[in-house]
Coordinates of C-alpha atoms in Angstrom, one line a residue:
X24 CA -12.5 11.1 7.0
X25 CA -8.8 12.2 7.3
X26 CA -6.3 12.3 4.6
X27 CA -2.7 10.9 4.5
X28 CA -0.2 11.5 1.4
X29 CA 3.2 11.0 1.3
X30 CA 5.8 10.2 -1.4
X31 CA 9.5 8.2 -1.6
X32 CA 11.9 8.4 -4.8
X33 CA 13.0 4.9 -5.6
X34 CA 16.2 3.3 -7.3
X35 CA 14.7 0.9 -9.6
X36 CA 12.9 1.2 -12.4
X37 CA 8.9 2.4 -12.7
X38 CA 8.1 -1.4 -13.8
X39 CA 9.9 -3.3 -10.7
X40 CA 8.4 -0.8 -8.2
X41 CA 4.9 -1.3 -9.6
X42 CA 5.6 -4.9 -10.1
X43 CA 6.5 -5.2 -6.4
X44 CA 3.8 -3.2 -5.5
X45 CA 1.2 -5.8 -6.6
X46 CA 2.5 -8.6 -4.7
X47 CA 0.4 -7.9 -1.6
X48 CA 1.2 -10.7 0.4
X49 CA 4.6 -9.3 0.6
X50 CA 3.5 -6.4 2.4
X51 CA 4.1 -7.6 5.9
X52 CA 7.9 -7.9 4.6
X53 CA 7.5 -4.0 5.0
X54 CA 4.5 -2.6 6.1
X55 CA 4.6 -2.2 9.7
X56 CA 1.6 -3.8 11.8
X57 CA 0.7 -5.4 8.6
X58 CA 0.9 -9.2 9.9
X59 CA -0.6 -11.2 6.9
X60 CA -2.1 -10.3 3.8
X61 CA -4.0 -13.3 1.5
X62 CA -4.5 -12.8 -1.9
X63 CA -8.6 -14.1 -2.5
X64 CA -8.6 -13.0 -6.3
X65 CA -7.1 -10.5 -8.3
X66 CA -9.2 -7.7 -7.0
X67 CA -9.8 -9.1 -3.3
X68 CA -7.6 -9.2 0.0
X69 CA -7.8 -10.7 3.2
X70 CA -6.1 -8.3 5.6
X71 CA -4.8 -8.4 9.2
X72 CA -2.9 -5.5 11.0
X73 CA -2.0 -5.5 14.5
X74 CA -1.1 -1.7 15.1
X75 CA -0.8 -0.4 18.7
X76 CA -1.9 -3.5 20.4
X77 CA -4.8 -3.3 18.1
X78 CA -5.6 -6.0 16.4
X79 CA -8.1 -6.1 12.7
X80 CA -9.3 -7.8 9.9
X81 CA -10.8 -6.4 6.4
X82 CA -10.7 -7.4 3.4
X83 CA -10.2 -5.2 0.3
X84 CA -11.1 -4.5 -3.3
X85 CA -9.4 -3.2 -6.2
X86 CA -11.1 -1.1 -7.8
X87 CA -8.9 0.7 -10.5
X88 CA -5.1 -0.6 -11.9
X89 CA -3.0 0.2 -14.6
X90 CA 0.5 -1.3 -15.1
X91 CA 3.0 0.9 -14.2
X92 CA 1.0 3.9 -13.2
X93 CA -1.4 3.1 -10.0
X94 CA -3.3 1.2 -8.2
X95 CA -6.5 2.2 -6.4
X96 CA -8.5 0.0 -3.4
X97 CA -11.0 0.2 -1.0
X98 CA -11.8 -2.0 2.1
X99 CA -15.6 -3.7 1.6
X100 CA -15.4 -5.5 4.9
X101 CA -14.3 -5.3 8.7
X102 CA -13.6 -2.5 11.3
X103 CA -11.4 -0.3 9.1
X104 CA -12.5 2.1 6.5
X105 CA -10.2 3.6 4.1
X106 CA -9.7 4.3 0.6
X107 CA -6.5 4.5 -1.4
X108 CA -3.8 4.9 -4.5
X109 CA -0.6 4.3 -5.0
X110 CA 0.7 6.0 -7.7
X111 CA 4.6 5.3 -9.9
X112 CA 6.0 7.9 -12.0
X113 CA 9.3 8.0 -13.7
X114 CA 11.9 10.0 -12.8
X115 CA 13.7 8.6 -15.3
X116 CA 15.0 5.0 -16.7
X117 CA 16.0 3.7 -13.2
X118 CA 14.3 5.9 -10.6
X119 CA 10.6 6.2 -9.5
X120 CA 8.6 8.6 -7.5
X121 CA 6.0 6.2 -5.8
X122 CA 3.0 8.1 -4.2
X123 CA 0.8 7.4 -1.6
X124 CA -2.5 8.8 -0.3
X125 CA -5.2 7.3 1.8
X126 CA -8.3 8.7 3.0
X127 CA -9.9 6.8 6.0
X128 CA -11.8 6.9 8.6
X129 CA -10.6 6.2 12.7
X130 CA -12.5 3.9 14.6
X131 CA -12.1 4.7 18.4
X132 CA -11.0 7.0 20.4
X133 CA -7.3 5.8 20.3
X134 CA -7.3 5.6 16.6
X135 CA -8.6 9.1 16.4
X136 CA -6.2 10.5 18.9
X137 CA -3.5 9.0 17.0
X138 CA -4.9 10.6 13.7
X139 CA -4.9 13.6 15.7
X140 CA -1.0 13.2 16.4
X141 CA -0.6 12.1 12.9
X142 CA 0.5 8.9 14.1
X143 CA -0.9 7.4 10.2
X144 CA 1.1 9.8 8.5
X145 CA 4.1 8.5 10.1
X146 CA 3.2 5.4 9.7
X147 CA 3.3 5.6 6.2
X148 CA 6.4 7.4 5.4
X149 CA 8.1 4.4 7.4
X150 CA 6.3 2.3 5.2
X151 CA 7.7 3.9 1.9
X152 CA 11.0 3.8 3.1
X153 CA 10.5 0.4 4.2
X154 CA 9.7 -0.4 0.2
X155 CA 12.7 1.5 -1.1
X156 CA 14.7 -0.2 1.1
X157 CA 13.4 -3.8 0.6
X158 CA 13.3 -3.5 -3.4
X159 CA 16.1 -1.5 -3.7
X160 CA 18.4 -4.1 -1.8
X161 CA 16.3 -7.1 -3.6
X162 CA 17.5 -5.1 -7.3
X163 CA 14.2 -7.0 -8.5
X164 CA 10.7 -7.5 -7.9
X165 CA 9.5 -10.8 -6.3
X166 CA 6.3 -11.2 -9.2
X167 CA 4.8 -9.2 -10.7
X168 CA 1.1 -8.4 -12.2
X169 CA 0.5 -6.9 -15.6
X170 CA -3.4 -7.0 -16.3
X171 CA -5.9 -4.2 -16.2
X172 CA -8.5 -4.2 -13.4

């Protein structure tokens, strides 16, 4: 298994970036190779990535959220294997530190190499600042989910 964390300071407050957070089928809207994401249920998602030429699908579960403080999954189907949490903490009133870290594990020889160049790890920082971009310039979140899983 490898290990990917990274972290982006946001400009809105810790409820909008964790409400945005939560509305996974927005993630293609930032989330590069990310083509579609449908929501199944509250804890299950149908996922497809097309990342270096590579195309997947999985599906994933939530297994742990709490409003405003993280949200934990885990894929339960498909080719890719990975574990995850997102975490928001306030900085203060208007600014949050979201945190990322995902341990998975690479499925070929080209998604290992890439691990080894730490292709994932820059994959995900573009990600973040993707986010902080797109909610930043948005001022709001596009929905938002507030229950416990």
């Amino acid at each position: 298994m490898s290990k990917v964390q990274e972290s982006i300071d946001v400009d809105v407050p810790v409820s909008t970036a964790y409400n945005q957070w939560t509305q996974f089928e927005e993630f293609p809207n930032f989330m590069d190779g990310v083509e579609e994401i449908t929501q199944i249920d509250d804890r299950h998602n149908h996922w497809k990535t097309k990342i270096a030429g590579v195309s997947r699908e999985f599906d994933t579960e939530i297994v742990d959220q709490v409003p405003d403080d993280h949200v934990a999954w885990r894929t339960i189907s498909g080719d890719v294997q990975q574990t995850g949490m997102v975490r928001f903490e306030p900085i203060d009133a208007t600014h949050t530190r979201v945190m990322m870290e995902m341990d998975f594990q690479p499925g070929g020889m080209a998604e290992k190499a890439a691990d080894m160049m730490g292709m994932l790890d820059r994959q995900v920082k573009g990600d973040l600042k993707r986010f902080k971009h797109f909610i930043e310039e948005r001022g709001a979140a596009t929905g938002g989910y507030r229950d416990r899983l």
